[in-house]
Amino acid sequence: MKFICSQKNLSASINIVQKAVSTKTTLPILKGILIETCGQKLKLVGTDLEVGIEHYIEANIVSEGSIVISSRLLGDIIRKLPDADVEVEVDETNNITIRCENSEFTLIGQPSIEFPELPAIEEENIYEIPQDLLKNMIRQTAFATALDETRPILTGVLMEIQEGIINMVALDGYRLSLRQGNIKTDFNNKAVIPGKTLNEIHRILSEEENSKVEIFFTDKHVLFQMANVRIISRLLEGEFINYKQIIPKEFKSRVKVKTRDLLDSIERASLLAREGKNNLIKFSVKDEMMTITSNAEIGRVFENLRIELEGEDIDIGFNSKYFLDALKILDSDEIYLDFTTNVSPCIIKPTDTNNYTYLVLPVRLAG
Amino acid sequence: MKFICSQKNLSASINIVQKAVSTKTTLPILKGILIETCGQKLKLVGTDLEVGIEHYIEANIVSEGSIVISSRLLGDIIRKLPDADVEVEVDETNNITIRCENSEFTLIGQPSIEFPELPAIEEENIYEIPQDLLKNMIRQTAFATALDETRPILTGVLMEIQEGIINMVALDGYRLSLRQGNIKTDFNNKAVIPGKTLNEIHRILSEEENSKVEIFFTDKHVLFQMANVRIISRLLEGEFINYKQIIPKEFKSRVKVKTRDLLDSIERASLLAREGKNNLIKFSVKDEMMTITSNAEIGRVFENLRIELEGEDIDIGFNSKYFLDALKILDSDEIYLDFTTNVSPCIIKPTDTNNYTYLVLPVRLAG
């Protein structure tokens, strides 16, 4: 095998497929990247068996073949090469020679036959979605997945597609994040995608408005396909919680507040909350004011916010982390906080769109 | 005590004195910052008993006093406050109230009487040096101090002032870094300043050309004084190595090479060197070429550099780290590498100035 390609392209490509390479794997071959000629293109593949990423780049293919090379070492070498053409040559005994200007590396590769094949996915039932929308949907949901593996299904995000509407939902037992979008498809589907996969996809998706991503499902896998990248992930097995049941439809108090002001106030209050237990902050809503307080051994804090209140006054406690997480991903300048009682969930919603709902459970206040 | 000052100034000041506050100290009072009114100014002090930093800022002093407040908590709170006036009030029982727009914090402080006094330094025998020069001298020497405490004196940088010349020298048994500068003084002195202190000073020094720093010494301490900052550090005790004896005066081979090219080549070669033992890289200098090679189980690398050679060919091995450290802090486009034999030190010097000398010991090559 022999090919020539630009250092910039090769380095960018390694960067992309490396996101699927685990450094902790016990299978040595998985620490490598598969490089394979593919017509007049070069295919790079990285996988940790959970998620696999294939990336295609332009190259001058002199002779065909394939090889597996240590991902870390190859990435470091190519990144450090000058911005020039890189020539890669592999002999029959899997010795790789990399030449670029005045540098010559000789590395020992592994035969590509040992590299696991990514699951084949038949490309039928296309779901097409703009990349920037998917990127936003991931950003606004994946953070709310459970981190511990007690209930594996909660480490994933439910992707529910019905009649041209896509819902992405994550929840961890303390809060729930729901984002809705529109998708171009005639088909319906429901699958739970690992949060880790989505976080990697988020880093690869572009923010350009006109680029699309195509999504295909099988029973066990999902494929995200973009211009030069294919990302294939296994799905989580099991039934996702019936989240619609959890979200209250009514409220007794609706607070309208500036997102940024609330974020700043809670960030300051949480400095004391973190000194105490549970990151506890307390909201007191009365007339046109909301007071946020937090107490710790070393001191206490009062934050006063001007709000618009519709309905009853309320005193309610929260873990500040769960509030901050949501406020950081909300794009709207103003939000509603909907309360019923101080032991029932609070709903956070943007004032200018219906596409996002966040639910957070209160912390029971003593006394 | 009560004062009002701008959030920006107070936050910047905390940032500076925090550099002297250790988070690991076993003395709780040292985790605090001393805040003291000082005429119409405010003085902030942080210390870990090794180094102390005093910083003065403008403030509206309403009533005099002093207090010690948790450095981490105070820093975090002030940083998160809006860009507005901050009012701080301390009562007789050391309760601190911080008000800023809609925020009010109440913290428990500690009496300032428990805070250690910084050593008094008589401000005689002034050594005056431009801040940007001192900053550069620290950058070009402090990295070469020893990290382990086997020989404590080597964890410091020798500052030697004689007849208007200042030499700063650091060495760790494998390499030596010597930077020379000019200083405005009629006095001579010699002291070893902890590398840690110098690294903190480096972060505080400005790069403006016209700002000066005044240096004062006692037997045990050194004081660096700038417009609003005083940094006081203890000195290391003991005799520094007679470094002048170590630096060879003659050489048999002089290589002239572009700094950036050599840095890039060694960085690439070190990718393989780090896989093997000792970070070993080998230079082969012959005629107008220098080849840098490194071998590891997984592969090998050849780097070819065009050079100018004066004198004999040479093959010599080095720990790549010690070479890279020097190449990263050299400001000149071209450097000389002076060799004698492959078991004697190599000297690195800029081609355009005599103010810097780096010595690095070779690694004995097998066979």
mmCIF file of C-alpha atoms in Angstrom, chain A residues 10-11 13-25 27-35 44-48 67-79 96 98 107-110 115, chain B residues 271 274-275 298:
data_model
loop_
_atom_site.group_PDB
_atom_site.id
_atom_site.type_symbol
_atom_site.label_atom_id
_atom_site.label_comp_id
_atom_site.label_asym_id
_atom_site.label_seq_id
_atom_site.Cartn_x
_atom_site.Cartn_y
_atom_site.Cartn_z
ATOM 1 C CA LEU A 10 -4.545 13.462 7.317
ATOM 2 C CA SER A 11 -4.148 15.118 10.700
ATOM 3 C CA SER A 13 -8.993 12.916 9.761
ATOM 4 C CA ILE A 14 -7.020 11.190 12.516
ATOM 5 C CA ASN A 15 -8.435 13.736 14.935
ATOM 6 C CA ILE A 16 -11.973 12.730 13.974
ATOM 7 C CA VAL A 17 -11.630 8.953 14.104
ATOM 8 C CA GLN A 18 -9.552 9.143 17.311
ATOM 9 C CA LYS A 19 -12.727 10.211 19.128
ATOM 10 C CA ALA A 20 -13.878 6.589 18.922
ATOM 11 C CA VAL A 21 -10.549 5.100 20.008
ATOM 12 C CA SER A 22 -10.379 4.107 23.648
ATOM 13 C CA THR A 23 -7.011 4.393 25.360
ATOM 14 C CA LYS A 24 -8.162 2.053 28.115
ATOM 15 C CA THR A 25 -9.086 -0.941 25.989
ATOM 16 C CA LEU A 27 -7.716 -5.360 23.097
ATOM 17 C CA PRO A 28 -4.451 -3.926 21.650
ATOM 18 C CA ILE A 29 -5.806 -3.772 18.078
ATOM 19 C CA LEU A 30 -8.450 -1.244 19.245
ATOM 20 C CA LYS A 31 -5.708 1.210 20.203
ATOM 21 C CA GLY A 32 -5.013 1.454 16.492
ATOM 22 C CA ILE A 33 -6.549 3.282 13.566
ATOM 23 C CA LEU A 34 -7.385 1.303 10.443
ATOM 24 C CA ILE A 35 -6.182 3.014 7.269
ATOM 25 C CA LEU A 44 -9.684 5.896 8.337
ATOM 26 C CA VAL A 45 -11.546 3.960 11.033
ATOM 27 C CA GLY A 46 -11.457 4.049 14.826
ATOM 28 C CA THR A 47 -13.687 2.049 17.156
ATOM 29 C CA ASP A 48 -14.063 0.946 20.766
ATOM 30 C CA ILE A 67 -2.948 -1.337 7.813
ATOM 31 C CA VAL A 68 -3.605 -0.673 11.495
ATOM 32 C CA ILE A 69 -1.355 1.893 13.225
ATOM 33 C CA SER A 70 -1.154 2.995 16.863
ATOM 34 C CA SER A 71 -3.654 5.841 17.077
ATOM 35 C CA ARG A 72 -1.800 7.914 19.650
ATOM 36 C CA LEU A 73 1.617 7.635 18.011
ATOM 37 C CA LEU A 74 0.317 8.201 14.481
ATOM 38 C CA GLY A 75 -1.739 11.188 15.589
ATOM 39 C CA ASP A 76 1.218 12.753 17.402
ATOM 40 C CA ILE A 77 3.574 12.183 14.466
ATOM 41 C CA ILE A 78 1.272 13.537 11.754
ATOM 42 C CA ARG A 79 0.329 16.560 13.904
ATOM 43 C CA ILE A 96 5.121 1.484 7.625
ATOM 44 C CA ILE A 98 6.117 7.832 6.667
ATOM 45 C CA LEU A 107 6.732 2.095 12.378
ATOM 46 C CA ILE A 108 5.536 -1.456 12.916
ATOM 47 C CA GLY A 109 1.861 -1.813 12.037
ATOM 48 C CA GLN A 110 -0.672 -4.565 12.648
ATOM 49 C CA PHE A 115 -9.400 -5.058 13.112
ATOM 50 C CA LEU B 271 7.750 10.955 19.956
ATOM 51 C CA ARG B 274 9.554 8.670 24.795
ATOM 52 C CA GLU B 275 8.479 5.126 23.812
ATOM 53 C CA ILE B 298 7.570 0.200 17.705
#
